[in-house]
mmCIF file of C-alpha atoms in Angstrom:
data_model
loop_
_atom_site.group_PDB
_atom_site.id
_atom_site.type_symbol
_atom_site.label_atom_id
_atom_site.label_comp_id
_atom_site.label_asym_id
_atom_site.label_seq_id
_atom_site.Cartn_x
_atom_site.Cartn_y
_atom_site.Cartn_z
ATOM 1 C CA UNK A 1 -22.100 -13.632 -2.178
ATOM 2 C CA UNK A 2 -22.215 -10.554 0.457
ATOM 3 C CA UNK A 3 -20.228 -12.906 2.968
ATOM 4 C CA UNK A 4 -17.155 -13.531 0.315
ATOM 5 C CA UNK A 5 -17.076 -10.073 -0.783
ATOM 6 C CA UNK A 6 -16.764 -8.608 2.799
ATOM 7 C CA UNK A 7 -14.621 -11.047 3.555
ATOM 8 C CA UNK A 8 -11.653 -10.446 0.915
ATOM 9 C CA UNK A 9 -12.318 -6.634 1.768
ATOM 10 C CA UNK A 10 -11.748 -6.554 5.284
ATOM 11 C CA UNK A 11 -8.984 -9.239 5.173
ATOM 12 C CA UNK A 12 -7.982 -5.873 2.847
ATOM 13 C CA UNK A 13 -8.971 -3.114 5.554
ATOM 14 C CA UNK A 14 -6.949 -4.733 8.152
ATOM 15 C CA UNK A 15 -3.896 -4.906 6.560
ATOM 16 C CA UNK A 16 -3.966 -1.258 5.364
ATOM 17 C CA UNK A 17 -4.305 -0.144 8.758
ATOM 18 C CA UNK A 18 -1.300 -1.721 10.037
ATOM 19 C CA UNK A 19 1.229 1.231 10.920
ATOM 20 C CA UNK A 20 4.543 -0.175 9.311
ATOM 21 C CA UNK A 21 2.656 -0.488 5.739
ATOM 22 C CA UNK A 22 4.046 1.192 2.510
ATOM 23 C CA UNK A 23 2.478 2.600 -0.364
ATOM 24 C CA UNK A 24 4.308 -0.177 -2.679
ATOM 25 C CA UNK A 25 2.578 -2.946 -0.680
ATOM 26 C CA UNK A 26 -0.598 -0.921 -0.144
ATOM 27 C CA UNK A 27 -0.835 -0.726 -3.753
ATOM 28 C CA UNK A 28 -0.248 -4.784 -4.200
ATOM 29 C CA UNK A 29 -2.793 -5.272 -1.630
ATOM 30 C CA UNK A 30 -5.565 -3.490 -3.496
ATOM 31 C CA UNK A 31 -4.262 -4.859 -6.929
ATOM 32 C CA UNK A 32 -4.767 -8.438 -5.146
ATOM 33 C CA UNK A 33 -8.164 -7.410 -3.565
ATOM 34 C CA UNK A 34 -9.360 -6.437 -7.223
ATOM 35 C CA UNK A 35 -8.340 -9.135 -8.820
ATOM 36 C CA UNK A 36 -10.277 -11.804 -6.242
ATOM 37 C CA UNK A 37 -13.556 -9.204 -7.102
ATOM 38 C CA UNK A 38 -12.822 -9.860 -10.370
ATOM 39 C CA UNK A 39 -12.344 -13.980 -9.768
ATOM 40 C CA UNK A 40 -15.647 -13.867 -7.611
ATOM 41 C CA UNK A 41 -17.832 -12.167 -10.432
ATOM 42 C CA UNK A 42 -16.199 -14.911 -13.340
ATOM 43 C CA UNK A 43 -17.194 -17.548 -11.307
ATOM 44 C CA UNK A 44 -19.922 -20.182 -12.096
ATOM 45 C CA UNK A 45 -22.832 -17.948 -10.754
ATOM 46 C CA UNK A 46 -24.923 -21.860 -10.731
ATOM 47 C CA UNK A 47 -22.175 -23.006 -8.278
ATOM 48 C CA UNK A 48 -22.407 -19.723 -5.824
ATOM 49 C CA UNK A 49 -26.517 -19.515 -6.094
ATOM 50 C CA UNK A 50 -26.300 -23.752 -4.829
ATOM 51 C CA UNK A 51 -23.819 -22.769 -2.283
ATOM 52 C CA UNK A 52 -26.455 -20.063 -1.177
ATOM 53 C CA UNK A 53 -29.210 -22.197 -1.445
ATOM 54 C CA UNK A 54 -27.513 -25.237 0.723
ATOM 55 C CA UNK A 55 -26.878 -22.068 3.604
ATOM 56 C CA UNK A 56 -30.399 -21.251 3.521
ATOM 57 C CA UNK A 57 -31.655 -24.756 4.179
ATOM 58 C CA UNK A 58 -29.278 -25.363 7.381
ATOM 59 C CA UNK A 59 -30.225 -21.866 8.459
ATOM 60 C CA UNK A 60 -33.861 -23.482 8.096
ATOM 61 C CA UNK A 61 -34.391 -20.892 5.780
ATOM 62 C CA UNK A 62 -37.062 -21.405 2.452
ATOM 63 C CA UNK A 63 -34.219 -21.215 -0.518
ATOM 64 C CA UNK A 64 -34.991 -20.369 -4.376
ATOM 65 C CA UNK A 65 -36.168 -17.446 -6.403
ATOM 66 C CA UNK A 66 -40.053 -16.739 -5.956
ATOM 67 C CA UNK A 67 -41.693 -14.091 -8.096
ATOM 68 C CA UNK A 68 -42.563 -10.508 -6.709
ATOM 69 C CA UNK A 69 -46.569 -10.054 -5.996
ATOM 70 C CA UNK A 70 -48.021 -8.891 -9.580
ATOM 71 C CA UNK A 71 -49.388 -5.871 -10.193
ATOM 72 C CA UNK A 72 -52.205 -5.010 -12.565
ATOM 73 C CA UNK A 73 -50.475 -4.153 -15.752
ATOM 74 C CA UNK A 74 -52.744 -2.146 -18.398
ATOM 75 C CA UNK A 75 -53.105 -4.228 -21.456
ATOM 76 C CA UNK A 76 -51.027 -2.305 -24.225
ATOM 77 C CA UNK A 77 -51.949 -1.732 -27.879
ATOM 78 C CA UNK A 78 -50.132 -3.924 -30.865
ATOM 79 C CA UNK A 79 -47.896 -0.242 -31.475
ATOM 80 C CA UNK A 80 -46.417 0.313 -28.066
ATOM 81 C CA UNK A 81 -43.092 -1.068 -27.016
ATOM 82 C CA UNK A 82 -43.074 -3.599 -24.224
ATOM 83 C CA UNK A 83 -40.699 -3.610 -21.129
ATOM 84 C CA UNK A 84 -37.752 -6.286 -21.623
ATOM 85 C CA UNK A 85 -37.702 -6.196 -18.196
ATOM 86 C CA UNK A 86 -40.861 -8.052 -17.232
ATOM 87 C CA UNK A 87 -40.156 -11.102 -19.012
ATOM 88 C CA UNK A 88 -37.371 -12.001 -16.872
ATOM 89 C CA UNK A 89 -37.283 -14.613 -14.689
ATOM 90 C CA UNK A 90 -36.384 -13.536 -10.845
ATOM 91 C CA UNK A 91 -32.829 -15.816 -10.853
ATOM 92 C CA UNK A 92 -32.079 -14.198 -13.950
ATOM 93 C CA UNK A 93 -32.858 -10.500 -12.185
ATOM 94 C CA UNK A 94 -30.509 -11.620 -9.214
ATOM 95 C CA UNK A 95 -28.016 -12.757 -11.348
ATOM 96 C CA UNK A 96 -27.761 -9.148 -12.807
ATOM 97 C CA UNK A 97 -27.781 -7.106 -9.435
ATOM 98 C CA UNK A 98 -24.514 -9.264 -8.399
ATOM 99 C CA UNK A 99 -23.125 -8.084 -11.631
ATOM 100 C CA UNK A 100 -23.994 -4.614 -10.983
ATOM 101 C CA UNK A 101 -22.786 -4.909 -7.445
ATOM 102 C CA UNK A 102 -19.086 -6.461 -8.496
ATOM 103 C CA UNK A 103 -19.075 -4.048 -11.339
ATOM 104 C CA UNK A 104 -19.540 -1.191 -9.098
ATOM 105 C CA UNK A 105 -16.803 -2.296 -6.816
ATOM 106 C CA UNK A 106 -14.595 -2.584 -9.089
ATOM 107 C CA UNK A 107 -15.070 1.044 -11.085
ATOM 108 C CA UNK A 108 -14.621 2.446 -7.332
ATOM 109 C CA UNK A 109 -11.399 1.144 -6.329
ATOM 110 C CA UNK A 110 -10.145 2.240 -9.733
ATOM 111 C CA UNK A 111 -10.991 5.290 -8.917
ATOM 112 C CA UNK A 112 -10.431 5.630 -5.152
ATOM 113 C CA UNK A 113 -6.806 4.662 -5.893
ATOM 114 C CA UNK A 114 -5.594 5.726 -8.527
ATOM 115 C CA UNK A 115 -3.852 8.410 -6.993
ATOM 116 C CA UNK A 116 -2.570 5.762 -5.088
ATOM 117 C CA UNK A 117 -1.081 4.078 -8.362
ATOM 118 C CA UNK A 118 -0.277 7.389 -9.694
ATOM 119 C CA UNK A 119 2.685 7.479 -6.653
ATOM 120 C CA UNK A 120 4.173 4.341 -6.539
ATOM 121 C CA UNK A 121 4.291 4.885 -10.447
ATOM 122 C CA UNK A 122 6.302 8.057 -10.006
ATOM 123 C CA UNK A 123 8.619 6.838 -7.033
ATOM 124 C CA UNK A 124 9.081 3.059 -9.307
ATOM 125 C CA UNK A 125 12.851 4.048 -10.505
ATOM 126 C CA UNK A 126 13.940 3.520 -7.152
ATOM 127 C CA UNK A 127 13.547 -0.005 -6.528
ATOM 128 C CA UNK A 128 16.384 -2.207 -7.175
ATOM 129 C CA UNK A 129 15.191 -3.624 -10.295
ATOM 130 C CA UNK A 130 14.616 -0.546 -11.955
ATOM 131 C CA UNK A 131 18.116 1.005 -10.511
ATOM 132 C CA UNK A 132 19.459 -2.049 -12.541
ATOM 133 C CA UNK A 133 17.559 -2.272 -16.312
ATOM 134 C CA UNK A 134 17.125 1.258 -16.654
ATOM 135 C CA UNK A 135 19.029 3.445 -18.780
ATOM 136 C CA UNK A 136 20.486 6.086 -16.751
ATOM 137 C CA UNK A 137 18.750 8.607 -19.451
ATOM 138 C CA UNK A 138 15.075 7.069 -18.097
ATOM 139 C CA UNK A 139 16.297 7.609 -14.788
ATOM 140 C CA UNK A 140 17.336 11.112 -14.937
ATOM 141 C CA UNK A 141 13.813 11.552 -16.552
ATOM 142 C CA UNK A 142 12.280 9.789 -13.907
ATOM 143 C CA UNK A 143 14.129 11.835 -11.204
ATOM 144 C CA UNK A 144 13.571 15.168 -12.859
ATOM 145 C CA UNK A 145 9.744 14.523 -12.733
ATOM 146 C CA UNK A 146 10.444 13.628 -9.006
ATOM 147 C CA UNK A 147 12.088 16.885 -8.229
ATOM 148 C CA UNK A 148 9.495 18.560 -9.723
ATOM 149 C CA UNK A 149 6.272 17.303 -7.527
ATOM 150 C CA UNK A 150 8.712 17.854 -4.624
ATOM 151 C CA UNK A 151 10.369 20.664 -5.457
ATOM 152 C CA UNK A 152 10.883 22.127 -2.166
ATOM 153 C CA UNK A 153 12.314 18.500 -0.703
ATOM 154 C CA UNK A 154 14.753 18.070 -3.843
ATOM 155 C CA UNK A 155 17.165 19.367 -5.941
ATOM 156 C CA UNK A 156 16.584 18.769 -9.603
ATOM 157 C CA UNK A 157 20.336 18.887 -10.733
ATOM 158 C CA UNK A 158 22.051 17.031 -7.438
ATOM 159 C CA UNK A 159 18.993 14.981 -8.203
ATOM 160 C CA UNK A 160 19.939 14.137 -11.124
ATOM 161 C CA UNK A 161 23.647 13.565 -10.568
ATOM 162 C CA UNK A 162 23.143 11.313 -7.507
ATOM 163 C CA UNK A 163 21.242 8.720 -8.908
ATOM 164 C CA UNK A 164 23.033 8.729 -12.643
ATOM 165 C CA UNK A 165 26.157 7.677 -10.232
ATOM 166 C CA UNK A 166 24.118 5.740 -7.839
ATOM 167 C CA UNK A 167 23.012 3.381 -10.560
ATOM 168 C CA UNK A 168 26.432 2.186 -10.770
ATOM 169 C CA UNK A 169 27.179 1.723 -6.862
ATOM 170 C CA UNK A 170 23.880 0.296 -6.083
ATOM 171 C CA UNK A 171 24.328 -2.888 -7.650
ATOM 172 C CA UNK A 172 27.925 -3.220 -5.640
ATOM 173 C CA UNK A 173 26.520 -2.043 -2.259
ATOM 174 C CA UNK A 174 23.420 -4.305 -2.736
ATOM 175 C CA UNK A 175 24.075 -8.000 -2.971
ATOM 176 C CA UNK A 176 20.232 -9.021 -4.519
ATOM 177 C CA UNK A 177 19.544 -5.569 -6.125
ATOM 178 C CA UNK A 178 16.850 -6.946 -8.367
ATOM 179 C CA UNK A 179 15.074 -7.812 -5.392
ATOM 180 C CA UNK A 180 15.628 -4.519 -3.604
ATOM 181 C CA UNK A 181 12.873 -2.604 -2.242
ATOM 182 C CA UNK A 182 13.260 1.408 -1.454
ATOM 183 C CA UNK A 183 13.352 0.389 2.594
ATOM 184 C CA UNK A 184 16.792 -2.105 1.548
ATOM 185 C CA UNK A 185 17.904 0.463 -0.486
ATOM 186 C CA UNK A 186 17.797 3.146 2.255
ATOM 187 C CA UNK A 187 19.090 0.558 4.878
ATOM 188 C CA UNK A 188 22.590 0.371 2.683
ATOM 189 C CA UNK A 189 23.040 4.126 2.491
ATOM 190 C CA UNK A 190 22.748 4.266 6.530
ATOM 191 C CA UNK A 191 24.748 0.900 6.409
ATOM 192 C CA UNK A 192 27.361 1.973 4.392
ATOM 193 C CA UNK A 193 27.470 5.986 5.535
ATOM 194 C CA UNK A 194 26.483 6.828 1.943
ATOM 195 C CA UNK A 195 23.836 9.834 3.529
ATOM 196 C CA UNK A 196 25.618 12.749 3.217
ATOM 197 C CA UNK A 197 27.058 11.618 -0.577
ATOM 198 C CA UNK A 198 23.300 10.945 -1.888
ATOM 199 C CA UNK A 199 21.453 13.253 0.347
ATOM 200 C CA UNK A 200 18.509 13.230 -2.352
ATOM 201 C CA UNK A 201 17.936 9.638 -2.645
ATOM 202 C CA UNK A 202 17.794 9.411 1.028
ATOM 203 C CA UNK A 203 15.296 12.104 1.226
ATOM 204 C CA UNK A 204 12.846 11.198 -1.955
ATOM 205 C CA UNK A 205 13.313 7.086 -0.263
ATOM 206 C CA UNK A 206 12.283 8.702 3.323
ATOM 207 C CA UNK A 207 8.856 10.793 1.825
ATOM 208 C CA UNK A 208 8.141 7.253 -0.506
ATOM 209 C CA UNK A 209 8.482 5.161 2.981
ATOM 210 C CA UNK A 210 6.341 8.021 5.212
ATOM 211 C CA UNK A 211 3.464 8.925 3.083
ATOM 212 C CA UNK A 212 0.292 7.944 4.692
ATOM 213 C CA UNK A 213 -1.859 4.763 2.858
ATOM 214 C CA UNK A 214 -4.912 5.586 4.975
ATOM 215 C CA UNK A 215 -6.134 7.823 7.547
ATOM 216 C CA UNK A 216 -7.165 5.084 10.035
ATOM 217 C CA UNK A 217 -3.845 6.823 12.170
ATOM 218 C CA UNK A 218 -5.543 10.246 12.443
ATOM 219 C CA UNK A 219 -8.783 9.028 13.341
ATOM 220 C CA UNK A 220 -7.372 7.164 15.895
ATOM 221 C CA UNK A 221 -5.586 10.310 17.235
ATOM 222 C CA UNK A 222 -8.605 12.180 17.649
ATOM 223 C CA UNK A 223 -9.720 9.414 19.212
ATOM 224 C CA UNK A 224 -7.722 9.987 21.506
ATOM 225 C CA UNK A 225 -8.209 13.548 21.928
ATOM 226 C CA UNK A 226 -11.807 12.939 22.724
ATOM 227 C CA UNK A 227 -10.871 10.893 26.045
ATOM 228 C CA UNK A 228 -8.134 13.328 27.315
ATOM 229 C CA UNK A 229 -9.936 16.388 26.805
ATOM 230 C CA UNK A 230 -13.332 16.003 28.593
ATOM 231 C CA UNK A 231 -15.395 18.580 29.891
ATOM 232 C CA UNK A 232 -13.522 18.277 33.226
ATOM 233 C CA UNK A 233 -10.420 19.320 31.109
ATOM 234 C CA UNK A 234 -11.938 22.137 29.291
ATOM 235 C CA UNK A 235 -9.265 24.952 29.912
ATOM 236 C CA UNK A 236 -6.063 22.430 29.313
ATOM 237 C CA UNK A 237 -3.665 24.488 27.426
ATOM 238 C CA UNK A 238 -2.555 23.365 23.850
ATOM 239 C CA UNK A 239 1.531 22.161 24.389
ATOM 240 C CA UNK A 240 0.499 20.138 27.693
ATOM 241 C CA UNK A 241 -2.779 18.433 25.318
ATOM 242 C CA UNK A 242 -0.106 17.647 22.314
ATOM 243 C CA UNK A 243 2.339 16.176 24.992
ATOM 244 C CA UNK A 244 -0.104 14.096 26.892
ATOM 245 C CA UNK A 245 -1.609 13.160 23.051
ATOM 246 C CA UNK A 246 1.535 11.901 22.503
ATOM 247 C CA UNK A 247 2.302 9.574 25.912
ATOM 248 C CA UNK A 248 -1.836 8.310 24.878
ATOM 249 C CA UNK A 249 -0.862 7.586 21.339
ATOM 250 C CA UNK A 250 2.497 5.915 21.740
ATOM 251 C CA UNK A 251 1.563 3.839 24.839
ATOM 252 C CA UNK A 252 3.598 1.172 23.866
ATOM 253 C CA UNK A 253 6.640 2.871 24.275
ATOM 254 C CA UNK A 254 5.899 4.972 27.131
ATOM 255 C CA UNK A 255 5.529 2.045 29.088
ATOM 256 C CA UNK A 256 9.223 1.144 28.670
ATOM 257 C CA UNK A 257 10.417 4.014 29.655
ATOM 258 C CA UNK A 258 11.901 4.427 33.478
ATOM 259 C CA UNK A 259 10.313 7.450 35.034
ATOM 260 C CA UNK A 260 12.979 7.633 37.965
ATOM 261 C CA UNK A 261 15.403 9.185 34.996
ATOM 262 C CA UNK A 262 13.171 11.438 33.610
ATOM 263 C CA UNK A 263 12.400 12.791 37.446
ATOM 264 C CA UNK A 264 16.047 13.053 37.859
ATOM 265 C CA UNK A 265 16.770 14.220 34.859
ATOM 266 C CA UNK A 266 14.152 17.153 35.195
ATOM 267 C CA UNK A 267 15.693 17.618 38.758
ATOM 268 C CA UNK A 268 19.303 18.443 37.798
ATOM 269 C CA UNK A 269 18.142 20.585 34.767
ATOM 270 C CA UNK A 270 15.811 22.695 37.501
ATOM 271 C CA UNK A 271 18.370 22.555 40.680
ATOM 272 C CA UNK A 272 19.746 25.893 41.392
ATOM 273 C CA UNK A 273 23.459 26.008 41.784
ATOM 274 C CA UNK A 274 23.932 26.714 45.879
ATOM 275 C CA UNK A 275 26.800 29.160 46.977
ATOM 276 C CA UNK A 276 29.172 28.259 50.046
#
């Protein structure tokens, strides 16, 4: 049982930590990971213990439920109450520690994510679907409650205005709008040079697209930090540590990048003008 449950999560983990993830899909991937927790702990618990039982014997393991070693229990008078718990049988006591264990996975991602949830519920008006079968009176609700949380990133009113009018273009701009996502919906304002005429959309679509899912990113960055400032490095100064954080960190594109121009580049912006 362990081996499918840490399976489904990491296949899970490793997604979440992929750097071009959004909250949307972050939030389908841990709707999907509940739901196969919720699959495993419905399923026939006689076909999983077999399955466990067949590992065992080609692991040359001894398979099956044996009883604990017994203690001496005091013999109890006719009035006292007797523990329902030591007339069960040890499959049956397995059988509800899985159910504990699914039960408690579940409960926590509820509650590890519903913030999570909470976001992707508040930024939902701007997919394409909901840009199309909403009333524009929803929207401007859904908007003002935007503004709000990011008050000093939006303008209630412009808010407002831009996507009552917006609802309207999108669906001309757009060819599958009920399909849209936020990213497709951003790509046709750059596409179509609609930036500067719904300024807010573009900026509540950027902070939806840019909010962090995890902080596997950050840990990896002082990662980082730990290998370029050693003890050898102990009085580097803070701007040349960012800078040289940053060629560590985004390696990939550093590598591109011809050094000759940057050398020359530095050289004319440093050369002192000679007089004749």
């Amino acid at each position: 049982m362990w081996n499918k449950i840490l399976q489904c999560i990491d296949r899970t983990n490793k997604a979440l930590q992929r750097k071009d993830i959004s909250i949307d899909h972050a939030a389908k991937l841990i709707d999907a990971l509940r739901c196969t927790l919720q699959g495993l702990r419905e399923a026939d618990f006689e076909q999983n213990s077999q399955e466990a039982k067949n590992l065992a014997e080609t692991m040359n393991l001894q398979a099956g439920f044996h009883d604990k070693c017994k203690k001496k229990v005091k013999k109890m008078t006719n009035y006292e109450a007797t523990d329902e718990g030591s007339n069960m049988t040890p499959e049956h006591l397995f059988k509800m520690q899985i159910y504990k264990i699914f039960d408690t996975l579940l409960s926590q991602l509820d509650w590890r994510y519903e913030q999570l949830r909470t976001i992707c519920n508040d930024f939902s008006f701007l997919y394409g679907m909901s840009l199309e079968s909403t009333s524009v009176l929803d929207l401007k609700k859904s908007a003002a409650d935007l503004a709000i949380k990011y008050s000093k990133d939006l303008n209630m009113y412009q808010f407002t205005c831009e996507i009552q009018s917006f609802k309207f273009e999108a669906s001309t701009i757009i060819p599958n709008i009920k399909t849209a996502t936020p990213i497709d919906i951003l790509q046709a304002l750059h596409d179509f040079g609609l930036i500067e005429s719904y300024p807010n959309i573009n900026i509540a679509i950027r902070i939806f697209l840019t909010l962090p899912v995890t902080t596997a990113s950050c840990e990896r960055s002082f990662s980082k930090l730990k290998l370029i400032k050693n003890y050898l490095r102990s009085t580097i100064g803070q701007e040349r540590l960012s800078n040289l954080s940053i060629i560590s960190i985004e390696y990939n594109i550093v590598k591109d990048i011809n050094y000759d121009d940057v050398i020359n580049e530095f050289a004319q912006m440093k050369a002192k003008k000679v007089q004749f």
